Tab-separated table of C-alpha atoms and ligand atoms in Angstrom:
chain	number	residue	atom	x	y	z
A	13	UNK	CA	146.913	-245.405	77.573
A	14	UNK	CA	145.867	-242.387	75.692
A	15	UNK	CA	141.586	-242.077	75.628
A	16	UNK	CA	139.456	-240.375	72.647
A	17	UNK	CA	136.349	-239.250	73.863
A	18	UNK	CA	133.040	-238.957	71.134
A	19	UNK	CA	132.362	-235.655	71.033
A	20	UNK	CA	128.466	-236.868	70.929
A	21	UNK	CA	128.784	-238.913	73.783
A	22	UNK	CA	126.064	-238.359	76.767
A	23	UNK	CA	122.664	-236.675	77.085
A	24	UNK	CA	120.720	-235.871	74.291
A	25	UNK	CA	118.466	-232.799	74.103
A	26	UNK	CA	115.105	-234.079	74.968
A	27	UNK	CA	116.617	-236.149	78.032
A	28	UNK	CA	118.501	-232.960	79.215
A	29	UNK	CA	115.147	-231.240	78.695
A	30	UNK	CA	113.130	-234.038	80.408
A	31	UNK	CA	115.829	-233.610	83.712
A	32	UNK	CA	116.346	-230.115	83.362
A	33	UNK	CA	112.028	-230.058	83.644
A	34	UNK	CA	111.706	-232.477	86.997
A	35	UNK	CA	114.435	-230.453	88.203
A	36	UNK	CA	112.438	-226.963	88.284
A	37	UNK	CA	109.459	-228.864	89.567
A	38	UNK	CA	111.568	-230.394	92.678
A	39	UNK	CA	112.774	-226.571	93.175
A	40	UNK	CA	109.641	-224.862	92.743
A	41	UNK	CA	107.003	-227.482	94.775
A	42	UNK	CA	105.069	-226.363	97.512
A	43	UNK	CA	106.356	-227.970	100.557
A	44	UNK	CA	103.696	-231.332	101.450
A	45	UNK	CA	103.498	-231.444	97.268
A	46	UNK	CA	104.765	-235.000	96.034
A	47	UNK	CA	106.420	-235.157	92.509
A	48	UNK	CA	106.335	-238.318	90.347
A	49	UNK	CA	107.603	-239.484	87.075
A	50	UNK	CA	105.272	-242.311	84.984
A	51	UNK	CA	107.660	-245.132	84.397
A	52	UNK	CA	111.794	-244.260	85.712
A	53	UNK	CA	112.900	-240.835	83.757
A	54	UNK	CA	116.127	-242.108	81.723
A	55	UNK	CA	117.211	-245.247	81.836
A	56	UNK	CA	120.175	-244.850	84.198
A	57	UNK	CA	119.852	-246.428	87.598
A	58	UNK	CA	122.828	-244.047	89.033
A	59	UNK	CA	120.444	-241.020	88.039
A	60	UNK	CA	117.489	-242.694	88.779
A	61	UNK	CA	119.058	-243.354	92.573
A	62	UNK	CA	119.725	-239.701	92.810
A	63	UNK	CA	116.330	-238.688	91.799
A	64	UNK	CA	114.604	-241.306	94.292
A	65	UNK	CA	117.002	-239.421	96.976
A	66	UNK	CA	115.404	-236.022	96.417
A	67	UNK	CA	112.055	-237.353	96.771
A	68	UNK	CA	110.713	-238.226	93.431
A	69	UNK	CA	108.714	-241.334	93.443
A	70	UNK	CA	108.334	-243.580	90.372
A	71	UNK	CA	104.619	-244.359	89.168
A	72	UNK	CA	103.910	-247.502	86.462
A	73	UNK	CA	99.665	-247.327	86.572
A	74	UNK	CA	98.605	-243.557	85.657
A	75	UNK	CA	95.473	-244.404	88.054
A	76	UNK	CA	98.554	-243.752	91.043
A	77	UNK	CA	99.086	-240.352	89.859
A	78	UNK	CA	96.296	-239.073	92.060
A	79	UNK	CA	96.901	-235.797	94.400
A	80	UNK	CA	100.483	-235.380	92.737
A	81	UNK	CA	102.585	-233.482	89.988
A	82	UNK	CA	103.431	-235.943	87.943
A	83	UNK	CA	106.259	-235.779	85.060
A	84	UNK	CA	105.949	-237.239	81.041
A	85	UNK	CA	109.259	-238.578	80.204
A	86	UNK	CA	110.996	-238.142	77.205
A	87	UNK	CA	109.686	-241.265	75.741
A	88	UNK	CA	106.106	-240.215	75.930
A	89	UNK	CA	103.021	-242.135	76.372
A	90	UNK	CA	100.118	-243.390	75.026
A	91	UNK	CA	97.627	-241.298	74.613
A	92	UNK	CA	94.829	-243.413	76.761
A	93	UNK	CA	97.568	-243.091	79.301
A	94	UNK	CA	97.997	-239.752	79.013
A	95	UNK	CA	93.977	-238.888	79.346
A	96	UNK	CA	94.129	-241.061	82.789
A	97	UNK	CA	97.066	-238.788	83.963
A	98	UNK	CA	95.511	-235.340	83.158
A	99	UNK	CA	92.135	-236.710	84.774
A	100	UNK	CA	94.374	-237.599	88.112
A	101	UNK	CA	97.413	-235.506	88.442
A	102	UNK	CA	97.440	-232.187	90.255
A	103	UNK	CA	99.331	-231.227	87.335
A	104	UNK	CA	100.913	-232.633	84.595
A	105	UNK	CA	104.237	-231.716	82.685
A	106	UNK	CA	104.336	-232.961	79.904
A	107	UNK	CA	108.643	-233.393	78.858
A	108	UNK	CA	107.557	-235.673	75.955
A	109	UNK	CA	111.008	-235.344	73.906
A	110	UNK	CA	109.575	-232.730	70.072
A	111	UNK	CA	111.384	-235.380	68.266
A	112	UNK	CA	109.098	-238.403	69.884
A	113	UNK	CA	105.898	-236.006	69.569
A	114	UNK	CA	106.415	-235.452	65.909
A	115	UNK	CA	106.465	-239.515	65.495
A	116	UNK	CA	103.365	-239.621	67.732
A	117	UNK	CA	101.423	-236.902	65.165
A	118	UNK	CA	102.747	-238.683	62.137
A	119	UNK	CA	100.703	-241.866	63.087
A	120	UNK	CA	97.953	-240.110	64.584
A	121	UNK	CA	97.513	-238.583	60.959
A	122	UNK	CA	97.858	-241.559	59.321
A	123	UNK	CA	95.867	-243.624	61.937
A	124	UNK	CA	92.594	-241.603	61.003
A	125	UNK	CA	92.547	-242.004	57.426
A	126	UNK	CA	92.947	-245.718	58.381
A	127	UNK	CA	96.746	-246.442	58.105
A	128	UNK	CA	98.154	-249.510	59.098
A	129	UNK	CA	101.039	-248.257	61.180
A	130	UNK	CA	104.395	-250.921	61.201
A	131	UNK	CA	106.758	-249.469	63.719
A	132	UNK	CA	110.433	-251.172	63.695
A	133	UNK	CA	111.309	-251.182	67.478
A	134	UNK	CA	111.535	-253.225	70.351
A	135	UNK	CA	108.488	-254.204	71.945
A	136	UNK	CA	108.378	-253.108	74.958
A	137	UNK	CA	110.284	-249.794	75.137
A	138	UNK	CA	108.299	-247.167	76.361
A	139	UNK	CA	108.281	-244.620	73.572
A	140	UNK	CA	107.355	-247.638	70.993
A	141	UNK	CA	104.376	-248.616	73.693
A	142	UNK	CA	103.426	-244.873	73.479
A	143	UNK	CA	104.152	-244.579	69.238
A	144	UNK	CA	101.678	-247.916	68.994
A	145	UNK	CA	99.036	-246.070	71.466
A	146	UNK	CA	98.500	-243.568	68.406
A	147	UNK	CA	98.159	-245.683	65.533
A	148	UNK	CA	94.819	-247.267	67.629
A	149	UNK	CA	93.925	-250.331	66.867
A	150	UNK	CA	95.786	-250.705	63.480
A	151	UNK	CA	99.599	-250.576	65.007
A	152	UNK	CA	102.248	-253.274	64.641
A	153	UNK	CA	105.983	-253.540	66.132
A	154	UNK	CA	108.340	-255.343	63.908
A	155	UNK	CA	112.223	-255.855	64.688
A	156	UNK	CA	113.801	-257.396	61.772
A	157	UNK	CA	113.289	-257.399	57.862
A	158	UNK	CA	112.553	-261.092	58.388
A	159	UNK	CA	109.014	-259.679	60.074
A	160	UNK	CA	107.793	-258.297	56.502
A	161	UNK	CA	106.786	-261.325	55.033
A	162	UNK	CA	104.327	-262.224	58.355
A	163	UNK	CA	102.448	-259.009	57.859
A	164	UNK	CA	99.129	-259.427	55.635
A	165	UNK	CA	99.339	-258.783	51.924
A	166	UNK	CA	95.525	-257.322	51.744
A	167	UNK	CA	96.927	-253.848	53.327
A	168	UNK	CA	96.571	-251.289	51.211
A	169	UNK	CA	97.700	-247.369	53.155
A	170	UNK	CA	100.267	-248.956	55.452
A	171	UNK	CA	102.820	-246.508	57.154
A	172	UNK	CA	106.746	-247.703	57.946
A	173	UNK	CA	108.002	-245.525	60.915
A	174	UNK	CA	110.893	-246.152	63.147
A	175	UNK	CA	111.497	-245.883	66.928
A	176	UNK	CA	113.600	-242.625	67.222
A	177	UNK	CA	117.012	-244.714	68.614
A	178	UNK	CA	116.508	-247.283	66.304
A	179	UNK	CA	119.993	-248.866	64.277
A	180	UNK	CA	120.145	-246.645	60.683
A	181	UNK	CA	121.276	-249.666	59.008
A	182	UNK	CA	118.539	-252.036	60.135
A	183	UNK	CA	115.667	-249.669	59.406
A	184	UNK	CA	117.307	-249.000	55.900
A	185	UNK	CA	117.142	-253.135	54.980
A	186	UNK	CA	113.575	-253.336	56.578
A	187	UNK	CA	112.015	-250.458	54.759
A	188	UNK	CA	113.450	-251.837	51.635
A	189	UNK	CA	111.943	-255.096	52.609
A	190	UNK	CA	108.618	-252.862	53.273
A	191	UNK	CA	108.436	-251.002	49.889
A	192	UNK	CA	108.366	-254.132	47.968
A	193	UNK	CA	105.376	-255.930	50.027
A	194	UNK	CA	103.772	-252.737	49.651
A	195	UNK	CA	105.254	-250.512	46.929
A	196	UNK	CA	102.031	-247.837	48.079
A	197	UNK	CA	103.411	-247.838	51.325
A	198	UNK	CA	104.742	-244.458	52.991
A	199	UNK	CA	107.970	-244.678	54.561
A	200	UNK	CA	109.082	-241.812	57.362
A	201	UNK	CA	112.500	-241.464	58.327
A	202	UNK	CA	111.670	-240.984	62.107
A	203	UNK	CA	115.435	-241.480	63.503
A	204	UNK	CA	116.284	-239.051	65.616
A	205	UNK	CA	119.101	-236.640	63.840
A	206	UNK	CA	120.498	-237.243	67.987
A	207	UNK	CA	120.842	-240.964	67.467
A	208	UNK	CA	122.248	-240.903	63.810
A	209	UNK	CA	124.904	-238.620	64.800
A	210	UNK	CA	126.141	-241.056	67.981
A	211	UNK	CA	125.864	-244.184	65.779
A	212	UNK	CA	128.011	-242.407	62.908
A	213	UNK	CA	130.994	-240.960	65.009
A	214	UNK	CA	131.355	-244.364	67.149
A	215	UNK	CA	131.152	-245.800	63.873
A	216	UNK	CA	134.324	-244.005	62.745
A	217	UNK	CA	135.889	-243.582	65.705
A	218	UNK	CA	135.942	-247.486	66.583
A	219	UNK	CA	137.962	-247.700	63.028
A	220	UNK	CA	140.982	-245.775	64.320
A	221	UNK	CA	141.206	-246.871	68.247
A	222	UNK	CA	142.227	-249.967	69.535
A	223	UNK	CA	139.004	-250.931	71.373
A	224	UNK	CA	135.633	-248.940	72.376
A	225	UNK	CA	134.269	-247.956	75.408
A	226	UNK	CA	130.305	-247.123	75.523
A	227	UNK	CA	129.259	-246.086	78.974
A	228	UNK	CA	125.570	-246.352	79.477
A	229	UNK	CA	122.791	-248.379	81.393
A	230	UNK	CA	122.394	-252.180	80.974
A	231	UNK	CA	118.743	-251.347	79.889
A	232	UNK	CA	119.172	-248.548	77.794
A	233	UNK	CA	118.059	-249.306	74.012
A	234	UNK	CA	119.680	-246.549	72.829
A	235	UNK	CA	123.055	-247.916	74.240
A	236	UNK	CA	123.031	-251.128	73.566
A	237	UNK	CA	122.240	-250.447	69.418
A	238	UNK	CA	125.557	-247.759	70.024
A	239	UNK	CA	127.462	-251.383	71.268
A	240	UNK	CA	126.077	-252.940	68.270
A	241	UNK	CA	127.189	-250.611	66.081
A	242	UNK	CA	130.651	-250.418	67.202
A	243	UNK	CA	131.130	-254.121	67.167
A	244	UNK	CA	130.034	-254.311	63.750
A	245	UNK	CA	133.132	-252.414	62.893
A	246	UNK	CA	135.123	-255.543	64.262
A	247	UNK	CA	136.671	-253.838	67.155
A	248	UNK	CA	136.806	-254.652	70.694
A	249	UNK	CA	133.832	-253.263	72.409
A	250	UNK	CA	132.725	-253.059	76.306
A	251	UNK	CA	129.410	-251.729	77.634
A	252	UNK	CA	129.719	-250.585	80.941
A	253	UNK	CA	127.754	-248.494	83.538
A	254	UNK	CA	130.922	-247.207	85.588
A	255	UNK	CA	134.101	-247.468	85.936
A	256	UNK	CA	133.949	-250.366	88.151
A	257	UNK	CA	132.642	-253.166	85.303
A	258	UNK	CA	136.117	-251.900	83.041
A	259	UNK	CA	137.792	-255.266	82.393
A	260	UNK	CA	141.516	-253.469	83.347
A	261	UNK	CA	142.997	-256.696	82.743
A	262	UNK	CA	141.836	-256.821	79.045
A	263	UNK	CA	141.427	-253.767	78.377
A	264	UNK	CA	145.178	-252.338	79.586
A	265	UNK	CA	146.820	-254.502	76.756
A	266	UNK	CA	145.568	-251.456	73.852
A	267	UNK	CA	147.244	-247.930	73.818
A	268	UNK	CA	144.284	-246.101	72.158
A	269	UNK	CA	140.598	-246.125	73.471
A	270	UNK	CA	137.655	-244.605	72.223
A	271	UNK	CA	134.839	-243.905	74.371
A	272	UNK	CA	130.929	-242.804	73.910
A	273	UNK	CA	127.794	-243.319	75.832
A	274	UNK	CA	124.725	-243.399	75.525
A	275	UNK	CA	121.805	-240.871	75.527
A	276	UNK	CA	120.806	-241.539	78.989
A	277	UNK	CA	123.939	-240.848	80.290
A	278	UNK	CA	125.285	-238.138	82.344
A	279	UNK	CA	128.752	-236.458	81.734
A	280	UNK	CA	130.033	-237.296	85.406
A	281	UNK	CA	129.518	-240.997	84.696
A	282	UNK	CA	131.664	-240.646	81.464
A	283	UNK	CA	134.152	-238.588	83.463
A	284	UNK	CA	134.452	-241.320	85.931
A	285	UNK	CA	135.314	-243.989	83.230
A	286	UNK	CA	137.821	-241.655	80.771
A	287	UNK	CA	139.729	-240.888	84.312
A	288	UNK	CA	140.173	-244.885	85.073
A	289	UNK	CA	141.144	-245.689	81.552
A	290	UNK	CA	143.727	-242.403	81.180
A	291	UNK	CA	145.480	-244.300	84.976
A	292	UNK	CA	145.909	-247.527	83.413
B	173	SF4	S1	117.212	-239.623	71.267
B	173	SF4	FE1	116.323	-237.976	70.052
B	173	SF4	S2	114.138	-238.425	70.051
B	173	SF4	FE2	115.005	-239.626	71.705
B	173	SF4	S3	114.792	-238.307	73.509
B	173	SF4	FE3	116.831	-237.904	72.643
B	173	SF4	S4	116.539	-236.132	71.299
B	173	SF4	FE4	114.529	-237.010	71.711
């Protein structure tokens, strides 16, 4: 079985940055200091396992981030949160991804010359929990084009943004779903350039393999739109976290794979799964 490997595939910049951060902090803490990240870093559990094994502990109130260093993930946070953190932390590093930030300014602009914010992204992802933080109490999460027509017609400055690792596609038919309801409306292209890129190549590369491989957590969003994606394409797709959820039965019928993973995921993992498929 021969294996094609995204060239995209893995960690994107502001997770490396985020992990690349907590590292320094675990290597440069006082001994008796206690690091903690609000809400897990990545969505990975195998990372997440190794992090809990050097110590780090895992927060989900910013109230328990008294006496300790605590870490910002990628994703961000609300800025209430974020207040709560500062007022209890020891100290606070902040490894909110630039990308995320820039979507969190956007609405704060917007939000205080009274913008309606409508932000297409699931619910209860963290990043989209912090995005709706800034847009006060005039912020909205949609998921489909279908949502439009619920949202009130007497709106007039309404902002369209989108979740960073949202589907291309989907925003595209929502915000044309958007203009019309409200042709004043203002429409920012908040994708990450990260996520367009990974959805693009597995796009093409799922047209010339057999089937797809996409390696990443069960619960990473980010992931799971990458599965989408290539099963839109019509071909084959599997979503696994290792090597050990391959299907070998299934899957050793093709001679050409394709494989990518998600944002949140680290090169060994992807190593682990290209070397099982390349023995079959
Ligand atoms: S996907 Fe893009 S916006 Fe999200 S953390 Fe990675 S680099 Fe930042």
């Amino acid at each position: 079985m021969k294996v094609v490997v995204a060239k995209t595939a893995g960690f994107c910049n502001g997770v490396k940055y985020a992990l690349e951060m907590l590292l320094r902090v675990l290597r440069e803490k006082k001994s008796g200091e206690v690091v903690c990240t609000y809400g897990p870093l990545i969505h990975n559990n195998h990372v997440l396992r190794m992090l809990r094994e050097r110590g780090v502990e895992e927060i989900d109130k910013p109230e328990e981030a008294a006496g300790k260093i605590v870490v910002i993930r990628a994703h961000g946070v609300p800025p209430q949160t974020r207040k709560i953190l500062y007022e209890n932390a020891v100290k606070v590093i902040n490894a909110t991804c630039k990308r995320v930030a820039r979507v969190q300014a956007v609405i704060k602009q917007h939000a205080k010359k009274g913008y309606h914010t409508v932000i297409v992204g699931d619910e209860d992802h963290a990043e989209v929990i912090g995005l709706k933080g800034y847009a006060g109490e005039n912020g909205i999460v949609i998921q489909s084009a279908k949502d439009i027509v619920l949202l009130p017609d007497s709106w007039k400055k309404v902002l369209l943004v989108a979740q960073t690792t949202q589907n291309e596609e989907i925003f595209d038919r929502i915000s044309k779903e958007f203009l019309k309801k409200y042709p004043q409306g203002i429409v920012k292209r908040t994708i990450c350039a990260a996520t367009k890129e990974r959805q693009n190549e597995v796009k093409e590369l799922a047209k010339e393999v057999d089937a797809m491989v996409i390696v990443g957590g069960f619960h990473s969003g980010n992931t799971v739109r990458l599965t989408e994606v290539s099963r839109s394409t019509g071909t084959p797709t599997y979503h696994v976290e290792t090597e050990k959820e391959l299907p070998f039965d299934e899957i050793s019928k093709y001679k050409l794979i394709g494989v990518s993973a998600g944002a949140s995921t680290p090169q060994w993992m992807i190593h682990n799964v290209v070397q099982a498929l390349s023995e079959l």
